[in-house]
Coordinates of C-alpha atoms in Angstrom, one line a residue:
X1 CA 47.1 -21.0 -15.0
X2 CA 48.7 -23.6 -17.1
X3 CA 48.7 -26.8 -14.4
X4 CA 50.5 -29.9 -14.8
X5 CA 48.8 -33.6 -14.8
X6 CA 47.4 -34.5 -11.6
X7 CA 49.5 -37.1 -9.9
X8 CA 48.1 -36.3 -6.2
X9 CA 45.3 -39.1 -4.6
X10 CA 43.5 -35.7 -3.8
X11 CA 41.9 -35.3 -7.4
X12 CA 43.3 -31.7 -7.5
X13 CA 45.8 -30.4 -9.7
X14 CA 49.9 -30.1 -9.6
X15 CA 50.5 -26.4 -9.7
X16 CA 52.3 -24.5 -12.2
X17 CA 56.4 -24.6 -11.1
X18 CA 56.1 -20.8 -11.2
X19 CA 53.4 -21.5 -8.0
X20 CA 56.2 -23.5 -6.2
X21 CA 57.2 -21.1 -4.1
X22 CA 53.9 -20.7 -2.3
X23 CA 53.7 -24.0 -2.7
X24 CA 56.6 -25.3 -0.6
X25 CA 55.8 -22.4 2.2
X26 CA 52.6 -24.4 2.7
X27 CA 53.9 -27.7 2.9
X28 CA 56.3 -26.7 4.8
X29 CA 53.6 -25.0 7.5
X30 CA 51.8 -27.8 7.6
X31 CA 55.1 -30.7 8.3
X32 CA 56.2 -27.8 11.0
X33 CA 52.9 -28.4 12.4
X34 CA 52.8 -32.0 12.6
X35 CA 56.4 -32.1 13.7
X36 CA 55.7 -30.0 16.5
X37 CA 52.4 -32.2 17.7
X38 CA 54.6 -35.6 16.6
X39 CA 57.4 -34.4 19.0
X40 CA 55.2 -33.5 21.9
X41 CA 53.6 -36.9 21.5
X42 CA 57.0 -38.9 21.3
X43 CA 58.8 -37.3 23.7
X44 CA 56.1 -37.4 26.2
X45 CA 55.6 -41.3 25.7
X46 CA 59.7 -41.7 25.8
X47 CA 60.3 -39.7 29.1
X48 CA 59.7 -42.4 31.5
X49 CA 59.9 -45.7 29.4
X50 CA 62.6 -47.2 30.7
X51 CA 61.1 -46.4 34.1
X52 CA 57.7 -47.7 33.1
X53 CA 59.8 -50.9 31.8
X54 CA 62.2 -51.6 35.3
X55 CA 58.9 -51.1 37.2
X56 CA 57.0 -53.5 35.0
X57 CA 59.6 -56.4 34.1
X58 CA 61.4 -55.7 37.8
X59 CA 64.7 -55.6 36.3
X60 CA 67.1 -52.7 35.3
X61 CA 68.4 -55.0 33.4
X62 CA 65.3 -55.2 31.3
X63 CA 65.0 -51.6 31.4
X64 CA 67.0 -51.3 28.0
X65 CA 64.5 -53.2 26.0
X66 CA 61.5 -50.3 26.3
X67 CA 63.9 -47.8 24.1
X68 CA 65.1 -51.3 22.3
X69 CA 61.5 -52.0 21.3
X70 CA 60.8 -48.5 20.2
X71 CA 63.1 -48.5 17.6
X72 CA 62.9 -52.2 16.6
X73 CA 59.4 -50.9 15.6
X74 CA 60.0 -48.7 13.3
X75 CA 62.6 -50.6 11.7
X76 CA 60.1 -53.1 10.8
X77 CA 58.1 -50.4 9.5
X78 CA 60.2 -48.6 7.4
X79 CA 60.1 -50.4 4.2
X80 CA 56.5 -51.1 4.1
X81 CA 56.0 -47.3 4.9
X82 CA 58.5 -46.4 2.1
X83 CA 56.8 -49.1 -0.1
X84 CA 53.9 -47.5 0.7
X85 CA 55.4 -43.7 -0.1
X86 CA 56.7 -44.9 -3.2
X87 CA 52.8 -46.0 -4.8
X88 CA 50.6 -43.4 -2.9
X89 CA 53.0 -40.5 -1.6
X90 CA 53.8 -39.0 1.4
X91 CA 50.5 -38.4 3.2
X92 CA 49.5 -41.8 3.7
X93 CA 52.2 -43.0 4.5
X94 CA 52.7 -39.9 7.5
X95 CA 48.7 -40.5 8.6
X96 CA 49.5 -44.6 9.0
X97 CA 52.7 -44.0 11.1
X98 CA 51.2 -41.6 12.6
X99 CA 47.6 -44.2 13.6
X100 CA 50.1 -46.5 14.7
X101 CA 51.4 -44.4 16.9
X102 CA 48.0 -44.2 18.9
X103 CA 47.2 -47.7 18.8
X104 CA 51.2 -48.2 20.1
X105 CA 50.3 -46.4 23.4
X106 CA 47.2 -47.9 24.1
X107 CA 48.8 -51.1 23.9
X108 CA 51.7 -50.0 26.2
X109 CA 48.7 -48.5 28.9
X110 CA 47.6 -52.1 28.7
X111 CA 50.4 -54.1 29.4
X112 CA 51.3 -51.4 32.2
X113 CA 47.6 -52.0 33.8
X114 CA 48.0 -55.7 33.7
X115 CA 51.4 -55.7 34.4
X116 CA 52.4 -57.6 31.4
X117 CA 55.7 -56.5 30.6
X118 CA 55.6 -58.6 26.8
X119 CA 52.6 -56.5 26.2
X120 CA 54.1 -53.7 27.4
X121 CA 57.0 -54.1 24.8
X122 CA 55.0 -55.1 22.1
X123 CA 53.0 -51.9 22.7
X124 CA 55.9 -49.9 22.7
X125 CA 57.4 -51.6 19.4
X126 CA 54.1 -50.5 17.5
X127 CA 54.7 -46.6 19.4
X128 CA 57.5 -46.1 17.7
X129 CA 56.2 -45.5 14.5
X130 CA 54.7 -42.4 15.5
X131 CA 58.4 -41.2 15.6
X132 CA 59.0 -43.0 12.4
X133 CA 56.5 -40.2 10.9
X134 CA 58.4 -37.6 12.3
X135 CA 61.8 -38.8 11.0
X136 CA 60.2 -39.6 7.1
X137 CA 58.8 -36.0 7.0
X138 CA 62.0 -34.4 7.0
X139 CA 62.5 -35.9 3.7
X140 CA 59.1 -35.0 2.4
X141 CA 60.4 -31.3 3.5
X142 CA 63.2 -32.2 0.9
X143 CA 60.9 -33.2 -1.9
X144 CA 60.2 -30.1 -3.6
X145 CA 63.5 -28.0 -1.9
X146 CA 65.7 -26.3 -4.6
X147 CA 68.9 -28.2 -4.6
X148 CA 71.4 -25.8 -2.8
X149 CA 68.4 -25.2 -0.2
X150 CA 68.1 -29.2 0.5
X151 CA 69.6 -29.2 4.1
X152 CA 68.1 -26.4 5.4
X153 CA 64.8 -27.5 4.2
X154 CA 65.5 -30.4 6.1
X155 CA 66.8 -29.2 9.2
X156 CA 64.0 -26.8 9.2
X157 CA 61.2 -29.7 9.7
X158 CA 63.7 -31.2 12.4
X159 CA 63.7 -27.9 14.6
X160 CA 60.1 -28.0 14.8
X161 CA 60.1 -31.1 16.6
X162 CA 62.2 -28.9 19.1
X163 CA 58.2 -27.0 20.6
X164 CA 57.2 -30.0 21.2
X165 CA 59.8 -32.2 22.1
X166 CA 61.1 -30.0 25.1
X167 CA 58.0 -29.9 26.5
X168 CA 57.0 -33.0 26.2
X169 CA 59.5 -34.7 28.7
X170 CA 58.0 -31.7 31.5
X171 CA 54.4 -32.3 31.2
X172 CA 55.5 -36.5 32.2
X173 CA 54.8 -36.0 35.9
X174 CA 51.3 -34.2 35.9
X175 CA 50.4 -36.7 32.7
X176 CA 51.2 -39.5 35.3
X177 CA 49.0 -37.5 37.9
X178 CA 45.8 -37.4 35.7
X179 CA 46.1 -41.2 35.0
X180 CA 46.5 -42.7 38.7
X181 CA 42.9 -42.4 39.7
X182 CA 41.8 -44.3 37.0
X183 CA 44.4 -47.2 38.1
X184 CA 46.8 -46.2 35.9
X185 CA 50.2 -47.2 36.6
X186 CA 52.0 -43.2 36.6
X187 CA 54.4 -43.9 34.3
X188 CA 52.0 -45.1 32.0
X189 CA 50.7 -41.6 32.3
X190 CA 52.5 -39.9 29.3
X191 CA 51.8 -42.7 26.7
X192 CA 47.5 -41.8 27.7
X193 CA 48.7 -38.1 26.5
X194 CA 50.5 -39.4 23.6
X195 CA 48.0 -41.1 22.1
X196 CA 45.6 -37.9 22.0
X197 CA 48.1 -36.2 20.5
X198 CA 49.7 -38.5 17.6
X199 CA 45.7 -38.8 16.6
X200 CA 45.7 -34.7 15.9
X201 CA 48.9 -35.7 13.9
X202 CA 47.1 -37.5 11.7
X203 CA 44.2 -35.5 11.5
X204 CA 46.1 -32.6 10.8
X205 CA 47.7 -34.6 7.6
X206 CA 45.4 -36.4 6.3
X207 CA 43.3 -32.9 6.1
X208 CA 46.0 -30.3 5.1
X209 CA 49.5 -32.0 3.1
X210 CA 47.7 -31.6 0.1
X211 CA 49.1 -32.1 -2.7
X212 CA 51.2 -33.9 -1.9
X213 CA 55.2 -33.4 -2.1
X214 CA 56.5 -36.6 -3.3
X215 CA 53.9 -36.9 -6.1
X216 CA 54.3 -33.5 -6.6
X217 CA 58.0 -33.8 -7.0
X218 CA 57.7 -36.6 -9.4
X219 CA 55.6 -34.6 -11.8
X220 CA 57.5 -31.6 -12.2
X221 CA 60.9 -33.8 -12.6
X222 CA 59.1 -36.2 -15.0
X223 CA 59.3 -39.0 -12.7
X224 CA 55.9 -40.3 -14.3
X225 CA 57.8 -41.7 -17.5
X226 CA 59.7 -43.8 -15.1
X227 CA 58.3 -47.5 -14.5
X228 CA 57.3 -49.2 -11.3
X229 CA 60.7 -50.8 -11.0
X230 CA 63.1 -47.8 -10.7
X231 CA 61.0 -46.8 -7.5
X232 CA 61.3 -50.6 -6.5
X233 CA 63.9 -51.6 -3.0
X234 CA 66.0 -53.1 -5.4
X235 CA 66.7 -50.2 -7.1
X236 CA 67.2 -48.2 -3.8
X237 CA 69.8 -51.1 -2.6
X238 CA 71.4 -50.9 -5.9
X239 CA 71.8 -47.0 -5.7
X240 CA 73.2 -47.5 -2.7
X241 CA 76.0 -49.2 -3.5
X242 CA 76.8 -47.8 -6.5
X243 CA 77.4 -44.5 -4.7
X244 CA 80.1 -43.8 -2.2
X245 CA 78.4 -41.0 -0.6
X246 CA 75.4 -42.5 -0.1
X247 CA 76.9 -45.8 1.4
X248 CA 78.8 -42.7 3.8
X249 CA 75.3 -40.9 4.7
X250 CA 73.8 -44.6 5.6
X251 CA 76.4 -45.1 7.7
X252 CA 76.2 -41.7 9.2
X253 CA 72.5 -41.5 9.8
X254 CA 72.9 -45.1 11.4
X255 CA 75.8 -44.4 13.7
X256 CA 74.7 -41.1 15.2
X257 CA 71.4 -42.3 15.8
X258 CA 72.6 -45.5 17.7
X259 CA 74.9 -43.6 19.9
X260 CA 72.1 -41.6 20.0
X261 CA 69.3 -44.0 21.2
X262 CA 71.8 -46.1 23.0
X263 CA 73.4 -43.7 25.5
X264 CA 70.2 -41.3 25.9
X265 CA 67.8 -44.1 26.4
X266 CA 70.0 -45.1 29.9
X267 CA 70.9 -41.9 31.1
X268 CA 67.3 -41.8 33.1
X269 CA 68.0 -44.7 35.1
X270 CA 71.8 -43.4 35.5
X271 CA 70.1 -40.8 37.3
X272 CA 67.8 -42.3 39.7
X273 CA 71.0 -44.3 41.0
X274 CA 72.4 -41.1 41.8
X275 CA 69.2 -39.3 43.6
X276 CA 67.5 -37.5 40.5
X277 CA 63.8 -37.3 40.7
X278 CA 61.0 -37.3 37.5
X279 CA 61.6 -33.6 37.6
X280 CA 65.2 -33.6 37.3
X281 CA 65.0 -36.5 34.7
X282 CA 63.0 -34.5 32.7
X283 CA 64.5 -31.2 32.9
X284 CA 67.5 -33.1 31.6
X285 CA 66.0 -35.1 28.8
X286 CA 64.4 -31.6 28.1
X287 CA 67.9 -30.1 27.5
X288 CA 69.3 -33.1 25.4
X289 CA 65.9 -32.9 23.0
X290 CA 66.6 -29.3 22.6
X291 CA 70.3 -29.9 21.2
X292 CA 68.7 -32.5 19.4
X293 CA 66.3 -29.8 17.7
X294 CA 66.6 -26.3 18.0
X295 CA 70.1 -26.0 16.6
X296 CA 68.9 -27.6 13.4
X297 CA 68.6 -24.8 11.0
X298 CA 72.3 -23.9 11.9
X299 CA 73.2 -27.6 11.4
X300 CA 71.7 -27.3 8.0
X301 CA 72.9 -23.9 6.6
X302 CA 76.2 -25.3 7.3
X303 CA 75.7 -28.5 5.4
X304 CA 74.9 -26.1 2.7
X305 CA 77.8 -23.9 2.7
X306 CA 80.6 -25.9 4.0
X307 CA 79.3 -29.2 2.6
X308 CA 77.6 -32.3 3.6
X309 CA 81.1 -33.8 4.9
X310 CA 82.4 -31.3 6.8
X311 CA 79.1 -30.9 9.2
X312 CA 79.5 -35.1 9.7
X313 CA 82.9 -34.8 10.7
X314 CA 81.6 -32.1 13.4
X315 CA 78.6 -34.9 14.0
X316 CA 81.5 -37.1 15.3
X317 CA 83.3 -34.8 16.8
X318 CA 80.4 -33.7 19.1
X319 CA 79.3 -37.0 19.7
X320 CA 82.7 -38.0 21.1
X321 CA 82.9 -35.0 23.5
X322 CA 78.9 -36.0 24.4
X323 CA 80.1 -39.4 25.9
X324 CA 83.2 -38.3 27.7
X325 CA 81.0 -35.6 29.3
X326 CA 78.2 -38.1 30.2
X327 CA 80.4 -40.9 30.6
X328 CA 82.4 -39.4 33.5
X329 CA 80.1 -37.6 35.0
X330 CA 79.2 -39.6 37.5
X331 CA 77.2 -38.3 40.6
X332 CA 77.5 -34.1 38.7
X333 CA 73.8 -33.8 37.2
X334 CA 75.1 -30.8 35.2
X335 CA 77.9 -32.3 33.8
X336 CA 75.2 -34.7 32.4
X337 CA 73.2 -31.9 30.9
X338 CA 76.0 -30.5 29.0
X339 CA 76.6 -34.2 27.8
X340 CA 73.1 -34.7 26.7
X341 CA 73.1 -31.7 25.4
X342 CA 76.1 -32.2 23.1
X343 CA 74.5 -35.8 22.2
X344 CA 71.1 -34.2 20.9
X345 CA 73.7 -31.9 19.4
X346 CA 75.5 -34.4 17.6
X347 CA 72.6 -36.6 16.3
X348 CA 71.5 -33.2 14.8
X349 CA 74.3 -32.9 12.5
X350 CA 74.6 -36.7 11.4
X351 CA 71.4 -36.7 11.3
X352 CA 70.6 -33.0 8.9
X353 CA 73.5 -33.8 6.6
X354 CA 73.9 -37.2 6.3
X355 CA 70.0 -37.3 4.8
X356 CA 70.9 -34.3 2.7
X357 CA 73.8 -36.2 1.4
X358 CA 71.6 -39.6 0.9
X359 CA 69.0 -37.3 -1.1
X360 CA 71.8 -35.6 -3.0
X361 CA 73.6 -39.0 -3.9
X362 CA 70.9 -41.1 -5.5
X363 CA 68.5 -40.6 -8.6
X364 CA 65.2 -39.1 -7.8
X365 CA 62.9 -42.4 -9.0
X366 CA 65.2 -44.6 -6.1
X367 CA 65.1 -42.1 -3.3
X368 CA 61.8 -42.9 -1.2
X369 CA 63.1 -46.5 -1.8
X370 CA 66.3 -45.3 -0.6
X371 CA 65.0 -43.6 2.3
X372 CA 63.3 -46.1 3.6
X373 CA 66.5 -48.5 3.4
X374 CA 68.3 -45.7 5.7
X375 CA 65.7 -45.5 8.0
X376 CA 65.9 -49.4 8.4
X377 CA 69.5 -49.2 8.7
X378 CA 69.3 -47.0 11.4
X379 CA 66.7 -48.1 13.5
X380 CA 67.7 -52.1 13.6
X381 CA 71.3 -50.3 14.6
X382 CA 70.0 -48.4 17.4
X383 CA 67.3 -51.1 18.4
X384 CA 70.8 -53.3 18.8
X385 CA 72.0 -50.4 20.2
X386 CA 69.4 -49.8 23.0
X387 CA 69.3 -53.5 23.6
X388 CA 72.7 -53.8 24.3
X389 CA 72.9 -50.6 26.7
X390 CA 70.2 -51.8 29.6
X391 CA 73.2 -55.2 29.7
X392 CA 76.3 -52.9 29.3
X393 CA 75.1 -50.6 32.2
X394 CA 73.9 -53.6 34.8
X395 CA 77.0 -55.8 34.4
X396 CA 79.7 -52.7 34.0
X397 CA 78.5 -48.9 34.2
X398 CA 77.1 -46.1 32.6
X399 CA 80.3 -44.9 32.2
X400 CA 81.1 -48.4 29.8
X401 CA 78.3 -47.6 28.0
X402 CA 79.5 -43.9 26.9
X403 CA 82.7 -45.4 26.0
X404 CA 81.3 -48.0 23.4
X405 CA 79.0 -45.0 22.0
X406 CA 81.9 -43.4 21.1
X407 CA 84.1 -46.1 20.0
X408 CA 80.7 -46.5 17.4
X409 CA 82.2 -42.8 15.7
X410 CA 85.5 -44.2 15.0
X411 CA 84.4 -46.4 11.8
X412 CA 82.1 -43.5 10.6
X413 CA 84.8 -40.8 11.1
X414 CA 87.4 -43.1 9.2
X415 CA 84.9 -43.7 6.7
X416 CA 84.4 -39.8 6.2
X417 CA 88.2 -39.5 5.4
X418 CA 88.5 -41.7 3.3
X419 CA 85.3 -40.2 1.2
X420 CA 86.5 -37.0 1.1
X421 CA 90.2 -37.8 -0.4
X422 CA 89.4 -40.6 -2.7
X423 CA 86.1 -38.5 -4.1
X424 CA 87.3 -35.0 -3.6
X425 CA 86.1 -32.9 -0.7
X426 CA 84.0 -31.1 -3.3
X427 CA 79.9 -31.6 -3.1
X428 CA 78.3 -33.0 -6.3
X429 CA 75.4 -31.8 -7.3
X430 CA 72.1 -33.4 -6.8
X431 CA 71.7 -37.0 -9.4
X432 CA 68.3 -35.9 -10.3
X433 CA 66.9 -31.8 -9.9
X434 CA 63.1 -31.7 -8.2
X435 CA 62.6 -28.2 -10.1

């Protein structure tokens, strides 16, 4: 079998390109299996943090700054992750978010034993990059995809989160049952769980992504001729303004995820003020994670064959309709499932095709470097986001808060107009092929 050079940290060959297909069905098992562990973990630890936060700080108010601190996190994470990407590949950098996951909840069982509600953030803050994991993998699904098969590679990884995800939010109650005797507070439960589980994340990694996809990638497109500084951040920020449609996917990503983070995060405490119990809480949260995931692979065969801007301009669409529903809900519990619904929904499709259209719009050397920029942009928006929504909702309503996630959409929406008639509603093709 004629091979490539090795370019993996594993000391193993890069495959012939005629192997590919095999190859990108087992990297592609082993993300799905990851994702689905990740999503259990993440959504298990996320059920009751705002919960965990009001009974820790004593405030409501406050309440907003456990979901704020989960995504301030990762934002601080995301370029040294990507840095990281960019020398040694995907897998270490997955297996590191992944550790830092674990030692995030242990921190946040802490600070909820001692009451310490800085701890407790601080905990929380290093949590999220466990979720940071989950969101880089979908673009190490994209690494080796074929071209016109980019968004549905992606949306793929995404949907797997969905196994784990809506369970994760159920199994918060008996998680904070196995914890108590032990003198653990019981919403501190689900972060005990969490921990267990992002460790079989890594394991499962560290063991089984091999070779690994960006390296991989690199190799079959020639990327080794290119020098150290075409993978740099500067050349990420500089690809990013030189291309409309990637400044467009940045801002897509960015604003679906806030409105995301920011109305989602708050609904839980919208529904204890209104009689929910942990069960209904979770059933809903349930609901919302499944729009948020199992639609995915629709999401992304769409942004394949309708195009990357027409699947954001249903992003907005459905993200408006989520925060009417939600926002005028008021005391109906299912008109706040079919809200939460639509905002997991929503977040899907920015989410699917704006990353599609930020891999498609920039040349292959820039894009881990480029990746990590969007994830940055996105998470310091929604960390702003989530901080903002614990204060909008004690000083004016839930209701308040839907309305300023959806006046978030108009700029993005505007922004997608204007894309698609200056540049032509045409897709380019890819800037650099990966096979």
């Amino acid at each position: 079998m004629t091979t490539l050079p090795d370019t993996s940290d594993t000391g193993s060959a890069v495959p012939d390109p005629a192997v590919l297909p095999a190859l990108r069905r087992r990297i592609t098992a082993v993300l799905i299996a990851s994702q689905i562990l990740g999503g259990l973990a993440n959504a298990t630890g996320i059920a009751l943090a705002a919960v965990l936060a009001a009974e820790v700080s004593g405030s409501q108010a406050l309440s907003g700054l456990a979901s704020a601190s989960m995504v301030v996190g990762p934002a601080l994470l995301a370029m040294p992750l990507a840095a990281l990407m960019t020398r040694r590949g995907r897998r270490p950098g997955l297996v590191l978010a992944y550790l830092l996951g674990v030692l995030g909840a242990m921190v946040v069982v802490t600070g909820a034993v001692l009451a310490s509600f800085p701890l407790l953030l601080f905990g929380m803050a290093v949590f999220g990059a466990g979720s940071l994991g989950n969101l880089q993998a979908r673009y190490a699904a994209a690494d080796l995809a074929e071209p016109q098969r980019r968004a549905r590679a992606i949306s793929t990884v995404v949907w797997a989160t969905t196994i784990g995800a809506v369970l994760g939010p159920n199994i918060a109650a008996p998680a904070g049952r196995s914890v108590t005797g032990f003198g653990i507070p019981a919403a501190a439960g689900p972060f005990v769980w969490a921990a267990g589980v992002f460790l079989l994340s890594a394991v499962l990694v560290g063991v089984l992504l091999r070779p690994d996809p960006l390296l991989t990638a690199r190799a079959l497109d020639g990327g080794g001729a290119h020098s150290p500084a075409a993978r740099s951040l500067r050349a990420g920020v500089t690809a990013v303004k030189e291309s409309p449609r990637a400044r467009l996917a940045l801002v897509t990503v960015a604003v679906s995820h806030t409105a995301m983070v920011s109305i989602m995060s708050m609904t839980p405490v919208a529904l204890t003020r209104h009689g929910a119990d942990i069960e209904l809480i979770g059933l809903v949260i349930s609901i919302h994670i499944a729009g948020m995931y199992a639609f995915s692979p629709v999401v992304g065969w769409l942004a394949d064959r309708l195009g990357r801007l027409a699947v954001i301009g249903l992003a907005a669409g459905l993200l408006c309709c989520a925060a009417l529903l939600a926002g005028t809900a008021g005391g109906s519990h299912v008109r706040t499932m079919a809200g939460l619904f639509l905002l997991g929904l929503g977040w899907s499709a920015g989410l699917v095709s704006g990353s599609a259209l930020l891999t498609d719009s920039v040349p292959g050397p820039a894009r881990a470097a480029v990746q990590g920029l969007c994830d940055l942009t996105m998470n310091v928006a929604a960390g702003l986001g989530g901080l903002t929504a614990g204060l909008i909702v004690a000083r004016a309503g839930y209701g308040w808060l839907n309305a300023a996630g959806a006046a978030l959409l108009l700029p993005m929406a505007g922004l997608t107009l204007f894309t698609s008639r200056r540049h032509g509603a045409k897709e380019p093709g890819p800037a650099t092929p990966t096979s």
